[in-house]
XYZ file of C-alpha atoms in Angstrom:
728
model
C 77.084 -138.573 -66.086
C 75.214 -141.865 -66.114
C 74.689 -143.746 -62.876
C 76.351 -141.689 -60.221
C 75.833 -142.431 -56.547
C 76.636 -139.078 -55.067
C 79.493 -138.224 -57.398
C 81.017 -141.663 -57.993
C 80.226 -143.515 -61.243
C 78.703 -146.920 -60.532
C 80.354 -150.060 -61.830
C 78.570 -152.003 -64.519
C 76.140 -149.336 -65.770
C 74.489 -150.831 -68.867
C 74.564 -147.725 -71.081
C 78.038 -146.452 -70.281
C 80.367 -146.819 -73.240
C 83.459 -145.965 -71.182
C 82.907 -146.909 -67.563
C 84.350 -144.344 -65.195
C 84.126 -141.507 -67.718
C 82.999 -138.235 -66.171
C 80.126 -137.712 -68.616
C 79.567 -136.277 -72.046
C 77.006 -134.939 -74.482
C 73.667 -136.704 -74.913
C 72.778 -138.528 -78.118
C 69.824 -137.436 -80.302
C 69.417 -140.510 -82.529
C 66.600 -139.065 -84.704
C 69.045 -136.352 -85.846
C 72.029 -138.660 -86.206
C 73.796 -136.979 -83.285
C 75.829 -139.476 -81.208
C 76.753 -139.154 -77.579
C 80.339 -138.051 -77.036
C 82.440 -138.976 -74.038
C 84.468 -136.865 -71.588
C 86.916 -138.402 -69.116
C 89.117 -136.969 -66.390
C 92.837 -136.163 -66.365
C 95.348 -134.526 -66.193
C 97.998 -137.064 -65.060
C 96.502 -139.816 -67.165
C 93.090 -141.010 -68.312
C 90.671 -141.712 -65.454
C 88.414 -144.687 -66.263
C 87.338 -147.775 -64.340
C 89.592 -150.793 -64.967
C 86.893 -153.463 -64.474
C 83.517 -153.845 -66.175
C 80.634 -156.182 -65.448
C 80.813 -159.544 -67.214
C 84.029 -158.496 -68.938
C 87.301 -160.359 -68.223
C 89.401 -157.583 -69.755
C 91.090 -154.939 -67.576
C 91.121 -151.339 -68.822
C 94.152 -149.805 -67.166
C 95.513 -146.393 -68.085
C 99.024 -145.016 -67.642
C 99.740 -142.810 -64.625
C 101.996 -140.044 -65.919
C 103.902 -137.503 -63.775
C 101.687 -134.886 -62.108
C 101.559 -131.297 -63.350
C 104.239 -129.925 -61.041
C 106.618 -132.665 -62.180
C 105.970 -132.084 -65.884
C 106.300 -128.315 -65.598
C 109.560 -128.618 -63.659
C 111.133 -130.053 -66.809
C 110.680 -126.645 -68.538
C 110.788 -128.739 -71.713
C 107.863 -128.053 -74.040
C 109.013 -130.622 -76.618
C 109.000 -133.296 -73.913
C 105.548 -132.230 -72.680
C 104.181 -132.476 -76.210
C 105.468 -136.063 -76.448
C 103.824 -136.896 -73.115
C 100.601 -135.342 -74.422
C 100.765 -137.505 -77.538
C 101.024 -140.630 -75.363
C 98.080 -139.489 -73.227
C 95.998 -138.690 -76.302
C 96.631 -142.140 -77.753
C 95.076 -143.723 -74.657
C 92.169 -141.270 -74.753
C 91.393 -142.156 -78.375
C 91.924 -145.911 -78.104
C 89.615 -146.132 -75.074
C 86.784 -144.421 -76.968
C 86.952 -141.027 -75.256
C 86.410 -137.809 -77.222
C 87.502 -135.104 -74.760
C 90.176 -135.371 -72.101
C 89.348 -133.069 -69.183
C 92.827 -131.573 -68.946
C 95.174 -129.748 -68.668
C 94.718 -127.818 -65.438
C 96.762 -124.632 -65.215
C 95.538 -122.523 -62.317
C 98.218 -120.418 -60.658
C 99.943 -121.521 -57.446
C 98.687 -118.542 -55.472
C 99.280 -120.333 -52.174
C 101.227 -123.535 -51.419
C 98.326 -125.100 -49.501
C 95.978 -125.436 -52.470
C 94.976 -129.101 -52.463
C 95.229 -129.352 -56.244
C 98.523 -127.560 -56.831
C 99.951 -130.941 -57.867
C 97.718 -130.780 -60.972
C 98.781 -127.233 -61.795
C 102.104 -126.039 -63.153
C 103.499 -122.942 -61.567
C 103.204 -119.659 -59.720
C 104.146 -118.025 -63.057
C 101.640 -117.643 -65.918
C 104.216 -117.863 -68.724
C 105.412 -121.270 -67.524
C 101.803 -122.380 -67.018
C 100.721 -121.225 -70.461
C 103.666 -122.647 -72.392
C 103.488 -126.043 -70.664
C 99.707 -126.198 -71.161
C 100.074 -125.275 -74.853
C 102.527 -128.105 -75.444
C 100.290 -130.524 -73.531
C 97.206 -129.549 -75.603
C 99.094 -129.836 -78.897
C 100.306 -133.288 -77.939
C 96.941 -134.667 -76.841
C 94.988 -133.122 -79.723
C 97.449 -134.411 -82.328
C 95.517 -137.680 -81.929
C 92.274 -136.123 -83.143
C 90.735 -135.941 -79.679
C 89.962 -132.843 -77.643
C 91.163 -131.262 -74.420
C 89.400 -129.124 -71.845
C 91.636 -126.450 -70.364
C 90.568 -125.842 -66.762
C 89.560 -124.309 -64.346
C 88.763 -120.957 -65.957
C 89.500 -118.924 -63.829
C 90.819 -117.913 -60.376
C 90.122 -121.386 -58.972
C 93.124 -121.231 -56.660
C 91.867 -123.223 -53.686
C 89.619 -126.163 -52.885
C 87.979 -124.968 -49.645
C 84.304 -124.229 -50.397
C 85.181 -124.012 -54.081
C 81.540 -124.189 -55.242
C 80.398 -121.051 -53.436
C 83.577 -119.107 -52.755
C 83.676 -115.503 -53.934
C 87.179 -114.516 -55.076
C 87.763 -110.770 -54.988
C 90.475 -110.109 -57.586
C 91.638 -106.882 -59.219
C 91.444 -106.643 -63.003
C 95.207 -106.224 -63.217
C 95.880 -109.396 -61.221
C 93.305 -111.269 -63.284
C 94.854 -110.216 -66.570
C 98.562 -110.448 -65.652
C 98.395 -113.647 -63.591
C 95.172 -115.629 -63.498
C 94.136 -115.297 -67.154
C 97.519 -115.044 -68.875
C 98.257 -118.795 -68.922
C 94.816 -119.496 -70.381
C 95.347 -116.811 -73.010
C 98.660 -118.348 -74.076
C 97.233 -121.882 -74.287
C 94.087 -120.802 -76.131
C 95.890 -118.682 -78.724
C 98.816 -121.068 -79.259
C 97.129 -124.478 -79.114
C 93.371 -123.974 -79.736
C 91.937 -126.427 -77.210
C 88.558 -127.864 -78.234
C 86.901 -126.950 -74.942
C 87.320 -124.780 -71.857
C 85.978 -125.695 -68.417
C 84.599 -122.801 -66.383
C 85.497 -122.779 -62.698
C 83.225 -123.312 -59.704
C 84.014 -120.102 -57.853
C 82.612 -116.624 -58.153
C 84.793 -113.784 -59.400
C 83.866 -110.468 -57.821
C 80.392 -111.727 -56.985
C 79.523 -113.572 -60.214
C 79.903 -117.319 -60.759
C 82.591 -118.065 -63.342
C 80.046 -120.179 -65.258
C 77.705 -117.156 -65.491
C 80.360 -114.461 -65.907
C 79.952 -112.654 -69.212
C 83.170 -110.680 -68.686
C 85.068 -113.959 -68.425
C 83.285 -116.162 -70.982
C 82.355 -113.713 -73.713
C 84.086 -110.338 -73.413
C 87.579 -111.694 -72.717
C 87.453 -115.263 -74.029
C 85.567 -114.719 -77.282
C 85.640 -111.014 -78.099
C 89.269 -110.325 -77.108
C 90.896 -113.737 -77.585
C 88.671 -114.919 -80.462
C 88.102 -118.363 -78.948
C 85.892 -120.582 -81.132
C 85.447 -123.744 -79.063
C 82.874 -124.698 -76.437
C 82.775 -123.830 -72.749
C 81.459 -126.405 -70.281
C 80.869 -126.005 -66.576
C 82.808 -127.927 -64.011
C 80.565 -130.686 -62.715
C 77.552 -128.983 -61.032
C 79.111 -125.561 -61.566
C 76.822 -122.705 -60.547
C 75.464 -124.517 -57.494
C 76.488 -123.201 -54.053
C 77.476 -126.707 -52.933
C 77.049 -130.378 -53.821
C 74.468 -130.672 -51.057
C 72.227 -128.163 -52.873
C 71.944 -130.147 -56.115
C 68.797 -132.046 -55.108
C 66.875 -129.015 -53.832
C 67.755 -126.192 -56.236
C 68.817 -125.364 -59.765
C 71.663 -123.200 -61.033
C 70.874 -119.971 -62.894
C 70.828 -121.688 -66.266
C 69.688 -118.594 -68.147
C 72.617 -116.553 -66.826
C 75.028 -119.393 -67.608
C 73.930 -119.786 -71.244
C 73.660 -116.055 -71.881
C 77.130 -115.487 -70.396
C 78.624 -117.896 -72.934
C 78.732 -121.182 -71.014
C 77.568 -123.567 -73.741
C 77.271 -126.825 -71.854
C 76.045 -127.537 -68.333
C 77.728 -130.592 -66.850
C 76.653 -133.134 -65.941
C 73.242 -131.689 -66.834
C 70.660 -132.266 -64.119
C 67.053 -132.768 -65.211
C 66.013 -129.663 -63.258
C 68.496 -127.558 -65.207
C 67.150 -128.862 -68.498
C 63.542 -128.214 -67.426
C 64.388 -124.688 -66.276
C 66.063 -123.846 -69.565
C 63.180 -125.257 -71.650
C 60.688 -123.296 -69.542
C 62.677 -120.076 -69.960
C 62.835 -120.660 -73.716
C 59.082 -121.221 -74.003
C 58.358 -118.117 -71.935
C 60.823 -115.949 -73.842
C 62.962 -115.374 -70.775
C 66.233 -116.461 -72.316
C 68.024 -114.983 -75.300
C 67.239 -117.416 -78.127
C 70.293 -116.231 -80.041
C 72.508 -117.302 -77.108
C 71.007 -120.798 -77.209
C 71.439 -121.062 -80.972
C 75.025 -119.880 -80.705
C 75.780 -122.545 -78.090
C 74.086 -125.204 -80.215
C 76.240 -124.263 -83.205
C 79.402 -124.477 -81.132
C 78.432 -127.857 -79.686
C 77.519 -129.289 -83.086
C 80.775 -127.959 -84.536
C 82.570 -129.795 -81.732
C 80.626 -133.037 -82.229
C 81.425 -133.367 -85.932
C 85.161 -133.202 -85.100
C 85.033 -136.066 -82.591
C 86.290 -139.599 -83.207
C 82.805 -140.838 -82.253
C 81.056 -138.835 -84.987
C 83.703 -139.863 -87.506
C 83.106 -143.515 -86.663
C 86.564 -144.254 -85.299
C 86.874 -147.897 -84.254
C 88.743 -147.607 -80.993
C 90.728 -150.653 -79.937
C 90.463 -150.585 -76.125
C 94.120 -151.578 -76.390
C 96.489 -148.583 -76.232
C 100.226 -149.177 -76.150
C 100.584 -149.174 -72.361
C 104.072 -150.671 -72.507
C 105.427 -147.871 -74.710
C 103.626 -145.238 -72.643
C 105.196 -146.609 -69.457
C 108.578 -145.830 -70.991
C 107.402 -142.312 -71.873
C 106.407 -141.658 -68.274
C 109.600 -143.205 -66.882
C 111.788 -140.979 -69.025
C 109.709 -137.793 -68.660
C 109.698 -138.099 -64.883
C 113.471 -137.936 -64.646
C 113.639 -134.630 -66.507
C 111.301 -132.894 -64.091
C 113.181 -133.980 -60.966
C 114.888 -131.129 -59.144
C 118.207 -131.629 -57.373
C 117.879 -129.275 -54.407
C 121.078 -130.202 -52.580
C 124.135 -132.317 -53.367
C 126.977 -131.797 -50.889
C 130.254 -133.516 -51.774
C 128.570 -134.879 -54.921
C 126.963 -137.732 -52.998
C 124.649 -138.128 -56.004
C 124.812 -139.922 -58.310
C 125.418 -142.792 -55.918
C 127.250 -145.458 -57.895
C 128.498 -147.783 -55.172
C 126.551 -151.036 -55.509
C 128.867 -153.214 -53.433
C 127.193 -152.721 -50.065
C 123.667 -152.208 -48.780
C 121.432 -149.136 -48.710
C 119.429 -148.454 -45.559
C 116.071 -147.135 -46.736
C 113.812 -145.263 -44.321
C 110.400 -143.632 -44.551
C 106.986 -145.187 -45.134
C 106.753 -143.741 -48.631
C 109.902 -145.562 -49.764
C 107.858 -148.738 -49.552
C 104.617 -147.258 -50.895
C 105.577 -144.676 -53.499
C 102.932 -142.053 -54.368
C 102.301 -142.003 -58.118
C 99.890 -139.055 -58.131
C 97.277 -137.071 -56.252
C 93.721 -138.033 -55.331
C 90.268 -137.029 -56.570
C 89.414 -136.640 -60.252
C 93.142 -136.288 -60.980
C 93.812 -139.862 -59.821
C 94.492 -142.649 -62.329
C 93.672 -146.364 -62.150
C 97.071 -147.625 -63.233
C 98.122 -151.272 -63.373
C 101.004 -150.807 -60.937
C 103.234 -148.336 -59.154
C 106.949 -149.044 -58.893
C 108.093 -148.360 -55.319
C 111.437 -146.819 -54.543
C 112.587 -150.175 -53.160
C 111.668 -151.960 -56.374
C 113.328 -149.261 -58.462
C 116.597 -149.367 -56.548
C 116.610 -153.169 -56.486
C 115.993 -153.288 -60.219
C 118.931 -150.925 -60.721
C 121.279 -153.364 -58.980
C 121.365 -151.939 -55.446
C 121.031 -154.119 -52.369
C 118.397 -152.938 -49.903
C 118.696 -153.695 -46.194
C 116.368 -156.653 -45.634
C 115.761 -156.078 -41.932
C 114.348 -152.624 -42.578
C 112.278 -153.895 -45.488
C 110.875 -156.726 -43.375
C 109.854 -154.247 -40.684
C 108.497 -151.519 -42.951
C 106.394 -153.502 -45.436
C 103.756 -154.901 -43.024
C 103.660 -151.644 -41.061
C 103.024 -149.601 -44.203
C 100.429 -152.055 -45.525
C 98.524 -151.909 -42.234
C 98.648 -148.102 -42.011
C 97.649 -147.651 -45.667
C 94.694 -150.009 -45.274
C 93.536 -148.034 -42.241
C 93.842 -144.742 -44.118
C 92.013 -146.038 -47.212
C 89.165 -147.292 -45.015
C 88.963 -143.857 -43.378
C 88.823 -142.170 -46.788
C 86.108 -144.529 -47.992
C 84.022 -143.623 -44.956
C 84.639 -139.892 -45.485
C 83.760 -139.215 -49.086
C 85.718 -141.810 -51.050
C 87.094 -140.155 -54.181
C 86.610 -136.687 -52.666
C 87.803 -137.485 -49.146
C 90.519 -135.469 -47.479
C 93.969 -137.047 -47.324
C 95.945 -137.790 -44.201
C 99.499 -139.064 -44.275
C 100.252 -142.231 -42.353
C 102.579 -141.992 -39.321
C 106.235 -142.875 -39.736
C 107.339 -146.196 -38.305
C 109.209 -145.654 -34.990
C 112.955 -146.327 -35.223
C 115.057 -147.872 -32.462
C 118.309 -146.016 -31.669
C 120.390 -149.203 -31.320
C 119.058 -150.517 -34.610
C 119.980 -147.224 -36.302
C 123.520 -147.394 -34.944
C 123.826 -150.934 -36.258
C 122.496 -149.989 -39.709
C 124.803 -146.989 -39.893
C 127.796 -149.273 -39.384
C 126.605 -151.905 -41.836
C 125.235 -149.760 -44.681
C 126.905 -147.604 -47.315
C 124.345 -144.796 -47.282
C 120.937 -143.873 -45.851
C 117.962 -142.927 -48.011
C 114.918 -141.251 -46.456
C 111.707 -140.657 -48.401
C 109.257 -137.963 -47.331
C 105.847 -138.350 -48.951
C 102.818 -136.080 -49.354
C 99.467 -136.449 -51.036
C 96.504 -134.147 -51.546
C 93.490 -133.830 -53.773
C 90.162 -132.421 -54.733
C 87.709 -130.698 -52.388
C 90.217 -130.119 -49.562
C 93.189 -127.832 -49.089
C 96.370 -128.894 -47.367
C 97.113 -128.088 -43.735
C 99.923 -125.976 -42.320
C 100.834 -128.365 -39.509
C 101.837 -131.950 -40.160
C 101.695 -131.350 -43.904
C 103.364 -128.148 -45.125
C 105.579 -128.422 -42.050
C 106.973 -131.863 -41.306
C 105.359 -133.854 -38.518
C 107.276 -134.523 -35.321
C 107.646 -138.171 -36.342
C 109.310 -137.112 -39.616
C 111.597 -134.633 -37.884
C 112.604 -137.305 -35.393
C 113.320 -139.740 -38.244
C 115.529 -137.238 -40.109
C 117.386 -136.267 -36.919
C 117.992 -139.783 -35.659
C 118.994 -141.246 -39.034
C 121.308 -138.299 -39.781
C 122.939 -138.442 -36.340
C 123.567 -142.170 -36.598
C 124.930 -142.183 -40.147
C 127.007 -139.019 -39.821
C 128.596 -140.483 -36.693
C 129.909 -143.241 -38.956
C 130.957 -140.832 -41.719
C 128.093 -141.985 -43.927
C 125.855 -139.812 -46.082
C 122.103 -139.240 -45.902
C 119.984 -138.667 -49.032
C 116.383 -137.433 -48.895
C 113.891 -138.189 -51.675
C 110.824 -135.909 -51.742
C 107.842 -137.825 -53.151
C 105.480 -134.831 -53.027
C 103.081 -132.949 -55.281
C 103.523 -129.450 -53.901
C 105.669 -127.276 -51.669
C 106.721 -128.260 -48.160
C 108.964 -126.527 -45.628
C 112.639 -127.415 -46.051
C 114.598 -124.639 -44.339
C 114.691 -126.141 -40.831
C 116.000 -129.570 -41.816
C 117.880 -129.305 -45.123
C 121.231 -128.697 -43.399
C 120.943 -132.005 -41.546
C 121.179 -134.119 -44.701
C 123.683 -134.351 -47.539
C 121.494 -134.484 -50.629
C 117.861 -133.731 -51.471
C 116.220 -134.947 -54.669
C 112.767 -133.521 -55.333
C 111.259 -136.415 -57.259
C 107.615 -135.176 -57.202
C 104.739 -137.599 -57.740
C 106.119 -139.051 -60.922
C 103.602 -141.612 -62.100
C 103.531 -145.378 -62.102
C 107.216 -145.809 -62.972
C 108.240 -143.629 -60.032
C 110.747 -145.937 -58.352
C 112.456 -146.698 -61.658
C 112.614 -143.002 -62.545
C 114.204 -142.132 -59.211
C 116.688 -144.988 -59.588
C 117.677 -143.676 -63.026
C 118.625 -140.315 -61.481
C 120.002 -141.802 -58.254
C 122.411 -144.010 -60.221
C 123.418 -141.347 -62.754
C 121.841 -142.970 -65.805
C 119.917 -139.688 -66.060
C 121.211 -136.274 -65.019
C 118.480 -134.238 -63.276
C 117.690 -131.048 -65.168
C 114.468 -129.911 -63.523
C 114.059 -126.456 -62.001
C 111.471 -125.158 -59.586
C 108.405 -123.529 -61.096
C 107.436 -122.209 -57.687
C 109.132 -120.718 -54.616
C 109.946 -122.843 -51.572
C 109.587 -120.340 -48.695
C 111.463 -120.388 -45.411
C 108.143 -120.046 -43.608
C 104.557 -120.459 -44.791
C 103.674 -117.003 -43.497
C 106.284 -115.455 -45.801
C 103.691 -115.873 -48.558
C 101.683 -112.657 -48.959
C 98.512 -114.717 -49.557
C 98.888 -116.516 -46.221
C 96.709 -114.079 -44.283
C 93.985 -114.343 -46.964
C 93.898 -118.100 -47.508
C 91.535 -119.883 -47.697
C 89.373 -116.865 -46.858
C 86.765 -115.642 -44.390
C 85.292 -116.767 -42.130
C 88.284 -118.994 -41.488
C 86.305 -122.098 -40.466
C 83.929 -121.934 -43.455
C 85.208 -119.435 -46.039
C 82.810 -117.788 -48.445
C 84.980 -114.778 -49.364
C 88.664 -114.579 -50.265
C 90.481 -111.329 -51.003
C 93.484 -111.378 -53.328
C 95.090 -108.464 -51.507
C 98.565 -109.390 -52.705
C 97.521 -108.302 -56.209
C 100.222 -109.158 -58.750
C 102.782 -110.049 -56.056
C 102.512 -113.821 -56.135
C 105.484 -116.161 -55.761
C 108.859 -114.836 -56.869
C 107.265 -111.552 -57.916
C 106.783 -110.956 -54.190
C 109.831 -112.697 -52.702
C 112.346 -111.069 -55.052
C 110.755 -107.625 -55.126
C 110.407 -107.281 -51.372
C 113.681 -109.030 -50.529
C 112.109 -111.958 -48.668
C 114.593 -114.822 -48.307
C 113.390 -118.167 -49.634
C 114.608 -121.674 -48.903
C 114.799 -122.395 -52.646
C 113.927 -119.692 -55.154
C 111.817 -119.904 -58.287
C 113.843 -121.398 -61.127
C 116.349 -123.150 -58.842
C 117.769 -126.573 -59.646
C 121.209 -128.193 -59.514
C 122.819 -130.663 -61.909
C 125.498 -133.351 -61.910
C 127.450 -131.040 -64.212
C 128.121 -127.286 -64.422
C 127.284 -124.653 -67.030
C 128.816 -121.390 -68.135
C 126.826 -118.521 -69.664
C 128.458 -116.105 -72.117
C 128.009 -113.899 -75.190
C 124.757 -112.195 -74.256
C 123.727 -110.113 -77.253
C 120.714 -107.902 -77.942
C 119.818 -107.307 -81.577
C 118.905 -103.682 -80.879
C 119.736 -101.114 -78.235
C 116.456 -99.281 -78.861
C 113.268 -101.346 -79.030
C 110.816 -100.771 -81.862
C 108.800 -103.867 -82.843
C 110.809 -106.712 -81.318
C 114.235 -107.536 -79.997
C 116.264 -110.734 -80.238
C 118.198 -111.939 -77.226
C 120.928 -114.534 -77.726
C 123.183 -116.277 -75.220
C 125.667 -119.147 -75.286
C 125.569 -121.941 -72.718
C 128.514 -124.306 -72.315
C 128.745 -127.545 -70.318
C 131.884 -127.017 -68.224
C 131.499 -130.184 -66.164
C 132.277 -133.847 -66.687
C 128.914 -135.414 -67.591
C 126.256 -134.735 -70.224
C 123.443 -132.495 -69.062
C 120.736 -129.989 -69.959
C 120.310 -126.448 -68.649
C 117.157 -124.335 -68.335
C 117.895 -120.761 -69.413
C 115.535 -118.162 -67.963
C 115.055 -114.672 -69.401
C 113.845 -112.106 -66.871
C 113.132 -108.466 -67.638
C 113.027 -105.451 -65.326
C 110.744 -102.707 -66.644
C 110.197 -98.981 -65.974
C 107.587 -98.090 -63.368
C 106.215 -94.714 -64.421
C 102.634 -95.786 -65.147
C 102.365 -98.584 -62.568
C 104.394 -100.348 -59.901
C 105.958 -103.610 -61.052
C 107.897 -106.574 -59.708
C 111.695 -106.270 -59.663
C 111.788 -108.676 -62.615
C 109.421 -110.992 -64.452
C 110.033 -114.127 -66.489
C 109.507 -113.220 -70.146
C 111.002 -116.244 -71.950
C 112.732 -119.558 -71.264
C 114.255 -122.493 -73.096
C 116.046 -125.721 -72.339
C 119.264 -126.693 -74.054
C 119.646 -129.998 -75.800
C 121.743 -132.613 -73.999
C 125.198 -131.031 -73.980
C 128.237 -133.260 -73.708
C 131.173 -132.005 -71.600
C 132.831 -129.063 -73.320
C 129.973 -128.588 -75.781
C 127.885 -125.426 -76.037
C 124.634 -124.220 -77.562
C 123.477 -120.773 -78.624
C 119.913 -119.983 -77.608
C 117.816 -117.216 -79.142
C 114.711 -115.533 -77.756
C 112.460 -112.982 -79.451
C 110.760 -110.443 -77.209
C 107.818 -108.535 -78.650
C 105.997 -105.519 -77.232
C 103.269 -107.733 -75.681
C 105.966 -109.740 -73.888
C 107.204 -106.562 -72.214
C 103.843 -104.944 -71.488
C 102.006 -104.550 -68.208
C 98.283 -104.032 -67.780
C 97.570 -100.398 -66.956
C 94.203 -100.350 -65.235
C 93.424 -96.658 -65.730
C 93.791 -97.002 -69.490
C 92.335 -100.528 -69.862
C 95.348 -101.338 -71.973
C 98.515 -103.412 -72.198
C 101.313 -100.849 -72.395
C 105.049 -101.187 -72.908
C 106.360 -98.148 -71.082
C 109.063 -95.868 -72.362
C 112.364 -96.054 -70.516
C 115.185 -98.494 -69.801
C 114.621 -102.260 -69.663
C 117.151 -104.697 -68.208
C 117.386 -108.206 -69.613
C 118.577 -110.685 -66.967
C 119.703 -114.137 -68.071
C 119.384 -116.450 -65.098
C 120.020 -120.003 -63.982
C 117.253 -119.131 -61.484
C 115.307 -115.999 -60.578
C 118.118 -115.026 -58.173
C 121.107 -116.609 -59.908
C 121.444 -113.991 -62.651
C 124.412 -114.750 -64.893
C 124.347 -111.937 -67.478
C 122.545 -108.619 -67.942
C 122.149 -105.982 -70.627
C 119.908 -102.969 -71.210
C 117.798 -101.624 -74.027
C 115.488 -98.646 -74.220
C 111.978 -97.906 -75.428
C 111.643 -94.375 -76.822
C 107.930 -93.865 -76.191
C 104.992 -95.666 -74.605
C 103.625 -98.435 -76.828
C 99.934 -99.265 -76.448
C 100.058 -102.915 -77.423
C 96.396 -103.729 -76.943
C 93.355 -101.780 -75.829
C 90.899 -104.029 -73.989
C 87.536 -103.848 -72.264
C 87.020 -102.700 -68.694
C 85.970 -105.882 -66.901
C 86.016 -107.579 -63.495
C 84.912 -104.582 -61.464
C 85.420 -105.270 -57.765
C 82.239 -105.952 -55.786
C 83.880 -104.963 -52.490
C 86.490 -102.425 -51.515
C 89.988 -103.907 -51.548
C 93.428 -102.343 -51.392
C 96.120 -104.404 -53.095
C 99.798 -104.628 -52.252
C 102.007 -102.097 -54.014
C 105.770 -101.939 -54.502
C-alpha cells in the first residue's frame, strides 16, 4: 500500500500505477513477477480521480449499494452490473476488485450493512455469486469479504465474536459457501475479528478445514488491511502473529508491513514456521498472478465506458427500490401541470453511497431535484432557494468535522433539517400539487450506527413530517416520502402520517434520475426487502448483545440469538414487524396459482412449480419466494426458511409465467451439531410460496421417509466461553 499517511493513500506517489488503489502484490523483477493491483469496492471502483502533473480525471461509476442491488432479487441484473464494474476495474489497470461484501445483517446498526445484502444467507450467496460472475467475466478477480462473522464495526480489529458452530454454518458461512462453489472468486478476504478467541486471519478451522478441505477452494486468502493486529494504533509498535496466519491458510498479509516480513523471514530461517505452508501459499499466489491482466500484458485504456455504465446504474437502481406504502395509488405521480413542494435536506443533496472504503469518487451525483426537473416536473422555487444554501453550508461543516476526525474513516453525522415556518407550509400546501419529503442516512467503516437520531428519526425530522403532513392533508393534498438510506430505520411511528413511502436506498450517482423514473411510472418498482424492518430496535434478539461488552469499548460479543436472526426470529416467535422480510408493493397486482410438487415423497430432489399472473393494469415483475417448514425432531428450527427464489420477467397485464424450482437434500438440511452433519430429517415438509415471508399465497406438503445425512463435516469453531443460545 504505497505512500499511506495513516491509512489514506497520498496523492501523486511516484510508483503508484493506480493512484488510490488499496495495495497489491510486490514485484520481483529478477523473476519476471510483476506487481498486481487491488482496489476497493463494492459499489464501484475506488481510485483517486486526480494525479500529479496529469490533466486527465479518472472517475469511476458509483453503482447502487449492496442493499439496493440485493433488493432487486434479480441475479441476471446483478451479473450485468458486475460486468459493468469489471470493465472499469480492467480498463483502469486493476487486477483484483476488493468486493463483494456479503456479511449477514445480524443487527440493523452495523455501520457497513449498506455494503452487505441481507439477513438471509441464501439471498446473500446468490447475489454475491452473480456479482462475482459478472466482474470476473472481464478477466479480473474479486475478493469476497469479510470472511467471516464480521457483523459490526465497533472495535472490529480486536473484537472476539462468540458464535456457535450451528450459527456459523447455517448463517455466517452459508453465503460464502454458495458464492465460492458457484462463482469461484479469485480471492477471499479474511475478517478482522476473532471467532471464539482466534483471529479470523489465523483461524485454521475457517481458512483450511472449512474453506479448503470441505469446500475445495483453490484461490488465495488475503487479510483485511492490517488484519491480526488488535487495533490500527498498534501497527507501529507490534507485529501480527505471522506464523499463525500463514500456517492457518492466510496466504497474503495486507498491506504487508516491514515488521511482518522480517518476522516471517526470521521464523523461516529458525525453522519456526511450517515451510510447506509457505510453499503452498507461494504456489497459490503465483497461480493467481499468472491469471491477472497485468501478467498477461493487457494494455488498459484508462478510459472505461462511463456513459454506458451510468445507464446501467440508473436502470439497476430502479429495480431494487421497494414501494413500502402507496395509499390511493398516489404513485406513480403523473401530474406535471403544477408544482411539487420538496422538503428535506437530502432532496437537495442526494446520498449516492456510504462512506469509508466503500465510497466511490464519481464524477457527479444527480439530486432528487435534478431528477424530478429532468423528468418534466416543476419544483417549488422558493423552497429550493431556501434549501440549497442551507444544505451547502451544513454539508461543508460536516465534511470539515469528518476531515478533522479521521477523514475516510470518520464517523458520520447527519446534518440537521432546515426549520420550516408554519405559515409558509400553509401557503405551499395551497399552491402545490403534492409534497415530497426525503429522509437521508449515511454510515460507513469503523463506526456503527446509533439508536437515537439515526435508527430512530431525530426530533427535527419528526417535526418536518408532522408539520408538512398536517398542512398538506388539510388541503386534501398527498405526502410522499423518499427514503435515501443504506440500512434499516424505524418506520412504525410515522408511516401512517404519510400517503406513500418509496425506499430508494443509496442508489449511486444517477440516484435522482432513478427515483424520477419510478416516481413518474416509467419504471414499476419491483424490489422487496432482504431484511426485516422492526417496530422497535429492541425487538431484534441481537439488540442486548450489540455491539458487545463492555458497552463503551466492546471486546467481546456473544451471538446468543444463535440461528434466530431477522425473519427467522420475528416469524418464529410471532414478533410483529413494521415491514417483514420479502415485503414490497408494486404498481400492479399478481395472482399465484397452480402450485405443483413433482413428488409427494422426497428421495433425491423435488421440483416445485407455480404460475404467476399479472392481474393489474401495468407491466411489472414479481419476486416469488419459496419457504420451507421442516420437522424438528433432531433440532429446533425456525417456523420457515427461504430455500429458493426467482423473479419473473416483465409481465404485461393479463400475462403469466410459470416458475420452476428444484430443491435438493442440501437445500432442506439443517446442521445437527451433535452429529457434525447436515441432515434432512424424516417427516413432513411444507412448501410455502410467498409474496413475502408473511404473505404466503400457496402451500403444499411432501414427506421424507428417513433421515438423509447430506454431508458429514468436521467439528470446528468450539466455543471459548460458555454461552446458551436461543431455542424455539
